mmCIF file of C-alpha atoms in Angstrom:
data_model
loop_
_atom_site.group_PDB
_atom_site.id
_atom_site.type_symbol
_atom_site.label_atom_id
_atom_site.label_comp_id
_atom_site.label_asym_id
_atom_site.label_seq_id
_atom_site.Cartn_x
_atom_site.Cartn_y
_atom_site.Cartn_z
ATOM 1 C CA UNK A 1 -25.153 -5.473 3.145
ATOM 2 C CA UNK A 2 -24.603 -2.054 4.272
ATOM 3 C CA UNK A 3 -22.504 0.197 1.677
ATOM 4 C CA UNK A 4 -19.443 1.920 2.591
ATOM 5 C CA UNK A 5 -21.228 5.082 1.636
ATOM 6 C CA UNK A 6 -23.698 4.743 4.541
ATOM 7 C CA UNK A 7 -21.065 3.670 6.858
ATOM 8 C CA UNK A 8 -19.271 7.089 6.308
ATOM 9 C CA UNK A 9 -22.329 9.024 7.294
ATOM 10 C CA UNK A 10 -22.646 6.826 10.805
ATOM 11 C CA UNK A 11 -22.374 9.529 13.612
ATOM 12 C CA UNK A 12 -19.111 9.049 15.560
ATOM 13 C CA UNK A 13 -17.697 6.411 13.396
ATOM 14 C CA UNK A 14 -14.342 8.407 13.082
ATOM 15 C CA UNK A 15 -14.684 10.664 15.978
ATOM 16 C CA UNK A 16 -11.534 9.105 17.364
ATOM 17 C CA UNK A 17 -9.408 9.333 14.112
ATOM 18 C CA UNK A 18 -6.568 11.568 14.310
ATOM 19 C CA UNK A 19 -4.102 12.935 11.790
ATOM 20 C CA UNK A 20 -2.081 10.187 10.177
ATOM 21 C CA UNK A 21 1.724 10.077 10.951
ATOM 22 C CA UNK A 22 4.512 7.775 10.935
ATOM 23 C CA UNK A 23 5.738 7.277 14.742
ATOM 24 C CA UNK A 24 8.824 5.010 14.799
ATOM 25 C CA UNK A 25 11.984 3.972 16.890
ATOM 26 C CA UNK A 26 15.629 3.256 15.967
ATOM 27 C CA UNK A 27 16.503 0.283 13.671
ATOM 28 C CA UNK A 28 18.489 -0.722 10.753
ATOM 29 C CA UNK A 29 16.918 -0.059 7.281
ATOM 30 C CA UNK A 30 17.791 -3.501 5.751
ATOM 31 C CA UNK A 31 15.735 -5.182 8.336
ATOM 32 C CA UNK A 32 12.564 -3.666 6.784
ATOM 33 C CA UNK A 33 12.788 -6.426 4.126
ATOM 34 C CA UNK A 34 11.245 -9.863 5.461
ATOM 35 C CA UNK A 35 14.279 -11.500 4.459
ATOM 36 C CA UNK A 36 17.953 -9.865 4.218
ATOM 37 C CA UNK A 37 19.264 -9.253 0.891
ATOM 38 C CA UNK A 38 22.940 -9.424 -0.474
ATOM 39 C CA UNK A 39 23.995 -5.915 -1.420
ATOM 40 C CA UNK A 40 23.373 -5.146 -5.110
ATOM 41 C CA UNK A 41 26.277 -4.781 -7.470
ATOM 42 C CA UNK A 42 27.059 -1.101 -7.624
ATOM 43 C CA UNK A 43 27.131 -0.218 -11.208
ATOM 44 C CA UNK A 44 27.310 3.712 -11.576
ATOM 45 C CA UNK A 45 24.545 5.082 -13.930
ATOM 46 C CA UNK A 46 23.525 1.787 -15.322
ATOM 47 C CA UNK A 47 20.817 -0.818 -14.904
ATOM 48 C CA UNK A 48 21.907 -4.516 -14.586
ATOM 49 C CA UNK A 49 18.891 -6.649 -14.838
ATOM 50 C CA UNK A 50 20.616 -9.984 -13.734
ATOM 51 C CA UNK A 51 18.828 -12.205 -10.915
ATOM 52 C CA UNK A 52 22.269 -12.884 -9.533
ATOM 53 C CA UNK A 53 22.467 -9.535 -7.979
ATOM 54 C CA UNK A 54 19.080 -10.280 -5.983
ATOM 55 C CA UNK A 55 19.694 -13.639 -4.413
ATOM 56 C CA UNK A 56 18.325 -13.921 -0.745
ATOM 57 C CA UNK A 57 20.355 -14.733 2.030
ATOM 58 C CA UNK A 58 19.639 -16.970 5.093
ATOM 59 C CA UNK A 59 16.746 -15.223 6.911
ATOM 60 C CA UNK A 60 18.198 -13.770 10.179
ATOM 61 C CA UNK A 61 16.862 -10.128 10.280
ATOM 62 C CA UNK A 62 13.769 -9.146 12.166
ATOM 63 C CA UNK A 63 10.657 -8.812 10.067
ATOM 64 C CA UNK A 64 9.438 -5.610 8.777
ATOM 65 C CA UNK A 65 7.108 -5.130 11.803
ATOM 66 C CA UNK A 66 9.961 -4.491 14.098
ATOM 67 C CA UNK A 67 11.119 -1.429 12.200
ATOM 68 C CA UNK A 68 9.723 1.800 13.494
ATOM 69 C CA UNK A 69 12.032 4.533 12.482
ATOM 70 C CA UNK A 70 11.327 7.045 9.528
ATOM 71 C CA UNK A 71 14.819 7.074 8.356
ATOM 72 C CA UNK A 72 14.997 3.086 8.208
ATOM 73 C CA UNK A 73 11.737 3.193 6.095
ATOM 74 C CA UNK A 74 13.081 5.591 3.803
ATOM 75 C CA UNK A 75 16.419 3.772 3.398
ATOM 76 C CA UNK A 76 14.446 0.570 2.713
ATOM 77 C CA UNK A 77 12.432 2.380 0.125
ATOM 78 C CA UNK A 78 15.744 3.392 -1.604
ATOM 79 C CA UNK A 79 16.983 -0.083 -1.117
ATOM 80 C CA UNK A 80 13.966 -1.762 -2.801
ATOM 81 C CA UNK A 81 14.063 0.587 -5.714
ATOM 82 C CA UNK A 82 17.702 -0.127 -6.408
ATOM 83 C CA UNK A 83 17.016 -3.793 -6.253
ATOM 84 C CA UNK A 84 14.349 -3.122 -9.081
ATOM 85 C CA UNK A 85 16.598 -0.992 -11.094
ATOM 86 C CA UNK A 86 19.384 -3.754 -11.163
ATOM 87 C CA UNK A 87 16.843 -6.519 -11.496
ATOM 88 C CA UNK A 88 13.959 -5.479 -13.496
ATOM 89 C CA UNK A 89 12.377 -8.813 -13.796
ATOM 90 C CA UNK A 90 12.006 -8.878 -9.787
ATOM 91 C CA UNK A 91 12.530 -12.561 -9.420
ATOM 92 C CA UNK A 92 12.336 -12.054 -5.595
ATOM 93 C CA UNK A 93 8.846 -9.992 -5.799
ATOM 94 C CA UNK A 94 10.079 -7.119 -3.878
ATOM 95 C CA UNK A 95 7.579 -5.112 -5.979
ATOM 96 C CA UNK A 96 5.053 -6.319 -3.256
ATOM 97 C CA UNK A 97 6.909 -4.509 -0.619
ATOM 98 C CA UNK A 98 7.525 -1.136 -1.897
ATOM 99 C CA UNK A 99 3.946 0.289 -2.054
ATOM 100 C CA UNK A 100 3.364 -0.359 1.689
ATOM 101 C CA UNK A 101 6.583 1.312 2.507
ATOM 102 C CA UNK A 102 5.570 4.473 0.451
ATOM 103 C CA UNK A 103 2.243 4.521 2.438
ATOM 104 C CA UNK A 104 4.111 4.377 5.652
ATOM 105 C CA UNK A 105 6.256 7.536 4.449
ATOM 106 C CA UNK A 106 2.983 9.324 3.508
ATOM 107 C CA UNK A 107 3.930 8.979 -0.064
ATOM 108 C CA UNK A 108 0.525 7.905 -1.163
ATOM 109 C CA UNK A 109 0.892 9.137 -4.742
ATOM 110 C CA UNK A 110 4.081 7.543 -5.325
ATOM 111 C CA UNK A 111 2.215 4.196 -3.861
ATOM 112 C CA UNK A 112 -0.421 4.267 -6.574
ATOM 113 C CA UNK A 113 1.883 5.215 -9.276
ATOM 114 C CA UNK A 114 4.195 2.382 -8.670
ATOM 115 C CA UNK A 115 1.276 -0.180 -8.348
ATOM 116 C CA UNK A 116 -0.401 1.025 -11.573
ATOM 117 C CA UNK A 117 3.006 0.746 -13.412
ATOM 118 C CA UNK A 118 3.688 -2.673 -11.939
ATOM 119 C CA UNK A 119 0.172 -3.941 -12.668
ATOM 120 C CA UNK A 120 -0.150 -2.628 -16.166
ATOM 121 C CA UNK A 121 3.093 -2.251 -18.471
ATOM 122 C CA UNK A 122 5.711 -2.731 -15.798
ATOM 123 C CA UNK A 123 5.399 -6.389 -15.517
ATOM 124 C CA UNK A 124 3.261 -7.519 -18.564
ATOM 125 C CA UNK A 125 4.037 -10.803 -20.128
ATOM 126 C CA UNK A 126 5.318 -9.431 -23.446
ATOM 127 C CA UNK A 127 7.674 -6.907 -21.508
ATOM 128 C CA UNK A 128 11.446 -7.291 -22.583
ATOM 129 C CA UNK A 129 13.252 -6.861 -19.236
ATOM 130 C CA UNK A 130 16.377 -7.161 -20.875
ATOM 131 C CA UNK A 131 15.832 -3.810 -23.225
ATOM 132 C CA UNK A 132 16.992 -1.191 -20.917
ATOM 133 C CA UNK A 133 15.685 1.419 -23.410
ATOM 134 C CA UNK A 134 12.185 0.583 -22.679
ATOM 135 C CA UNK A 135 10.188 2.684 -20.125
ATOM 136 C CA UNK A 136 10.010 0.997 -16.813
ATOM 137 C CA UNK A 137 7.721 2.059 -13.802
ATOM 138 C CA UNK A 138 7.458 5.425 -15.339
ATOM 139 C CA UNK A 139 3.705 6.139 -14.547
ATOM 140 C CA UNK A 140 3.678 9.495 -12.693
ATOM 141 C CA UNK A 141 0.657 11.354 -11.106
ATOM 142 C CA UNK A 142 -1.889 8.718 -11.870
ATOM 143 C CA UNK A 143 -5.522 9.695 -10.681
ATOM 144 C CA UNK A 144 -5.721 7.858 -7.236
ATOM 145 C CA UNK A 145 -9.528 8.416 -7.404
ATOM 146 C CA UNK A 146 -10.003 6.266 -10.583
ATOM 147 C CA UNK A 147 -11.420 2.857 -10.587
ATOM 148 C CA UNK A 148 -8.714 0.175 -10.064
ATOM 149 C CA UNK A 149 -10.375 -2.170 -12.531
ATOM 150 C CA UNK A 150 -6.910 -3.207 -13.923
ATOM 151 C CA UNK A 151 -6.325 -5.072 -10.454
ATOM 152 C CA UNK A 152 -9.423 -7.361 -11.103
ATOM 153 C CA UNK A 153 -7.808 -9.907 -13.376
ATOM 154 C CA UNK A 154 -8.191 -13.727 -13.326
ATOM 155 C CA UNK A 155 -5.128 -13.927 -11.118
ATOM 156 C CA UNK A 156 -5.120 -10.733 -9.137
ATOM 157 C CA UNK A 157 -1.862 -9.560 -7.107
ATOM 158 C CA UNK A 158 -2.933 -9.657 -3.339
ATOM 159 C CA UNK A 159 -0.440 -7.267 -2.164
ATOM 160 C CA UNK A 160 -1.519 -4.581 -4.862
ATOM 161 C CA UNK A 161 -5.089 -5.124 -3.957
ATOM 162 C CA UNK A 162 -4.587 -4.817 -0.088
ATOM 163 C CA UNK A 163 -2.509 -1.666 -0.620
ATOM 164 C CA UNK A 164 -4.773 0.144 -2.903
ATOM 165 C CA UNK A 165 -7.586 -0.876 -0.545
ATOM 166 C CA UNK A 166 -5.687 0.905 2.279
ATOM 167 C CA UNK A 167 -4.895 3.661 -0.183
ATOM 168 C CA UNK A 168 -8.774 4.414 -0.781
ATOM 169 C CA UNK A 169 -9.584 4.195 2.867
ATOM 170 C CA UNK A 170 -7.053 6.880 3.471
ATOM 171 C CA UNK A 171 -8.600 8.996 0.809
ATOM 172 C CA UNK A 172 -11.973 8.398 2.382
ATOM 173 C CA UNK A 173 -10.792 9.373 5.915
ATOM 174 C CA UNK A 174 -9.070 12.552 4.469
ATOM 175 C CA UNK A 175 -12.139 13.387 2.595
ATOM 176 C CA UNK A 176 -14.326 13.066 5.554
ATOM 177 C CA UNK A 177 -11.832 15.165 7.568
ATOM 178 C CA UNK A 178 -12.240 17.827 4.738
ATOM 179 C CA UNK A 179 -16.094 17.749 4.895
ATOM 180 C CA UNK A 180 -15.727 18.156 8.673
ATOM 181 C CA UNK A 181 -13.398 21.175 8.335
ATOM 182 C CA UNK A 182 -15.910 23.452 9.895
ATOM 183 C CA UNK A 183 -15.243 21.945 13.384
ATOM 184 C CA UNK A 184 -11.669 23.578 12.919
ATOM 185 C CA UNK A 185 -12.894 27.199 12.369
ATOM 186 C CA UNK A 186 -12.166 28.134 15.754
ATOM 187 C CA UNK A 187 -8.656 26.995 15.885
ATOM 188 C CA UNK A 188 -7.373 27.692 12.355
ATOM 189 C CA UNK A 189 -6.590 31.224 10.756
ATOM 190 C CA UNK A 190 -9.489 32.161 8.371
ATOM 191 C CA UNK A 191 -7.054 32.193 5.518
ATOM 192 C CA UNK A 192 -5.942 28.591 6.070
ATOM 193 C CA UNK A 193 -9.660 27.561 6.640
ATOM 194 C CA UNK A 194 -10.653 29.184 3.417
ATOM 195 C CA UNK A 195 -8.079 27.281 1.403
ATOM 196 C CA UNK A 196 -9.300 24.060 3.096
ATOM 197 C CA UNK A 197 -12.938 24.906 1.890
ATOM 198 C CA UNK A 198 -11.704 25.186 -1.781
ATOM 199 C CA UNK A 199 -11.341 21.482 -1.850
ATOM 200 C CA UNK A 200 -14.706 20.539 -0.669
ATOM 201 C CA UNK A 201 -16.521 21.165 -3.874
ATOM 202 C CA UNK A 202 -14.015 18.536 -5.730
ATOM 203 C CA UNK A 203 -14.525 16.121 -2.868
ATOM 204 C CA UNK A 204 -18.488 15.983 -3.432
ATOM 205 C CA UNK A 205 -17.748 15.169 -6.952
ATOM 206 C CA UNK A 206 -16.133 11.975 -6.255
ATOM 207 C CA UNK A 207 -19.267 9.661 -4.910
ATOM 208 C CA UNK A 208 -17.863 6.585 -6.321
ATOM 209 C CA UNK A 209 -15.004 6.246 -3.696
ATOM 210 C CA UNK A 210 -16.970 4.329 -1.120
ATOM 211 C CA UNK A 211 -18.081 2.042 -3.953
ATOM 212 C CA UNK A 212 -14.520 1.388 -4.955
ATOM 213 C CA UNK A 213 -13.499 0.543 -1.310
ATOM 214 C CA UNK A 214 -16.606 -2.119 -1.364
ATOM 215 C CA UNK A 215 -15.275 -3.531 -4.633
ATOM 216 C CA UNK A 216 -11.654 -3.864 -3.383
ATOM 217 C CA UNK A 217 -12.823 -5.328 -0.158
ATOM 218 C CA UNK A 218 -14.623 -8.021 -2.176
ATOM 219 C CA UNK A 219 -11.659 -8.545 -4.371
ATOM 220 C CA UNK A 220 -9.369 -9.138 -1.542
ATOM 221 C CA UNK A 221 -11.782 -11.582 0.050
ATOM 222 C CA UNK A 222 -12.162 -13.517 -3.387
ATOM 223 C CA UNK A 223 -8.320 -13.567 -3.619
ATOM 224 C CA UNK A 224 -7.963 -15.205 -0.235
ATOM 225 C CA UNK A 225 -10.543 -15.824 2.489
ATOM 226 C CA UNK A 226 -7.699 -15.510 5.060
ATOM 227 C CA UNK A 227 -6.554 -11.951 4.790
ATOM 228 C CA UNK A 228 -9.339 -9.817 6.280
ATOM 229 C CA UNK A 229 -9.798 -11.968 9.549
ATOM 230 C CA UNK A 230 -5.982 -12.104 9.958
ATOM 231 C CA UNK A 231 -5.610 -8.250 9.564
ATOM 232 C CA UNK A 232 -8.256 -7.950 12.578
ATOM 233 C CA UNK A 233 -6.599 -10.713 14.495
ATOM 234 C CA UNK A 234 -2.931 -11.072 13.407
ATOM 235 C CA UNK A 235 -1.387 -13.198 16.251
ATOM 236 C CA UNK A 236 1.220 -15.529 15.019
ATOM 237 C CA UNK A 237 0.510 -14.579 11.381
ATOM 238 C CA UNK A 238 3.152 -11.691 11.960
ATOM 239 C CA UNK A 239 5.881 -13.954 12.800
ATOM 240 C CA UNK A 240 5.177 -17.019 10.583
ATOM 241 C CA UNK A 241 7.987 -18.086 8.175
ATOM 242 C CA UNK A 242 6.345 -19.780 5.199
ATOM 243 C CA UNK A 243 8.801 -21.562 3.068
ATOM 244 C CA UNK A 244 6.526 -22.008 0.056
ATOM 245 C CA UNK A 245 3.342 -19.981 -0.834
ATOM 246 C CA UNK A 246 0.725 -20.308 -3.417
ATOM 247 C CA UNK A 247 -2.246 -18.312 -4.382
ATOM 248 C CA UNK A 248 -5.234 -18.079 -1.996
ATOM 249 C CA UNK A 249 -3.360 -20.060 0.832
ATOM 250 C CA UNK A 250 -2.713 -19.011 4.381
ATOM 251 C CA UNK A 251 1.054 -18.848 3.733
ATOM 252 C CA UNK A 252 0.589 -16.309 0.989
ATOM 253 C CA UNK A 253 -1.714 -14.273 3.280
ATOM 254 C CA UNK A 254 1.046 -14.429 6.093
ATOM 255 C CA UNK A 255 3.880 -13.125 3.831
ATOM 256 C CA UNK A 256 1.719 -10.250 2.293
ATOM 257 C CA UNK A 257 0.366 -9.343 5.909
ATOM 258 C CA UNK A 258 3.872 -9.014 7.360
ATOM 259 C CA UNK A 259 4.654 -6.678 4.352
ATOM 260 C CA UNK A 260 1.783 -4.253 4.932
ATOM 261 C CA UNK A 261 0.636 -4.639 8.378
ATOM 262 C CA UNK A 262 2.510 -1.530 9.729
ATOM 263 C CA UNK A 263 0.995 0.651 7.039
ATOM 264 C CA UNK A 264 -2.419 -0.191 8.280
ATOM 265 C CA UNK A 265 -1.692 0.180 11.945
ATOM 266 C CA UNK A 266 0.039 3.582 11.082
ATOM 267 C CA UNK A 267 -3.184 4.771 9.435
ATOM 268 C CA UNK A 268 -5.538 5.564 12.442
ATOM 269 C CA UNK A 269 -9.047 4.527 11.766
ATOM 270 C CA UNK A 270 -8.159 1.949 8.929
ATOM 271 C CA UNK A 271 -8.492 -1.304 10.811
ATOM 272 C CA UNK A 272 -11.576 -0.112 12.475
ATOM 273 C CA UNK A 273 -12.947 0.721 9.092
ATOM 274 C CA UNK A 274 -12.247 -2.877 7.970
ATOM 275 C CA UNK A 275 -13.741 -4.393 11.257
ATOM 276 C CA UNK A 276 -16.967 -2.443 10.635
ATOM 277 C CA UNK A 277 -17.172 -3.690 6.848
ATOM 278 C CA UNK A 278 -16.454 -7.133 7.994
ATOM 279 C CA UNK A 279 -19.347 -7.081 10.548
ATOM 280 C CA UNK A 280 -21.824 -5.938 8.019
#
């Protein structure tokens, strides 16, 4: 199998990749969630970890894929954070949605901080969700270049694996762009070009990043055989409404794909990256 490191050196592989952006059209923020939520209780300045504040309503809103405005995505991020603040135990699993929303907003660091918090201390089996004095989702400025070994447990969280895979691919695409900064010399002021070049030595000291992408790709495939084929050819999976899901099933994949698909298509080059890896 050809490693990702060699794929990055393939001439023209990312020649059509443009800068990442979030291009959207008007819609309501609440519809970002795959099912609409009753408004959480307004308790000023306090957390209220009761499941009754997070009960789902009858599904009626359009899925996340139909929401294309940056304002809606920002509002949805705030809404999900409020749900987690009011319901720390997250009985609805909205923590699977938030990292992809952060990626859509270009908040890659926040996405990684949240995943590391939720997958380490935030939802550990011995965490007391009723003790509001305990730190909660409080990891800040975690090293996005580090190995995500903490995700490779016996029962990995599919949404976290997929999101970190995309985040690592975004890092690789950005690193490749930095390495190719010389092609911008004619269009950028020298001062700005010099500042860009200061990052290149640091980039060259992170040779483990392609290997991490390989490991994450394999981890997702082990978690469910359905995800990568569906990402490349989503079809009806984007509108499916599974009633019950379990680990490794197509139903689980459909739910998680709907959570994250927009973050993938809004990252130019990412799906082609996976297509190339899948063809190896």
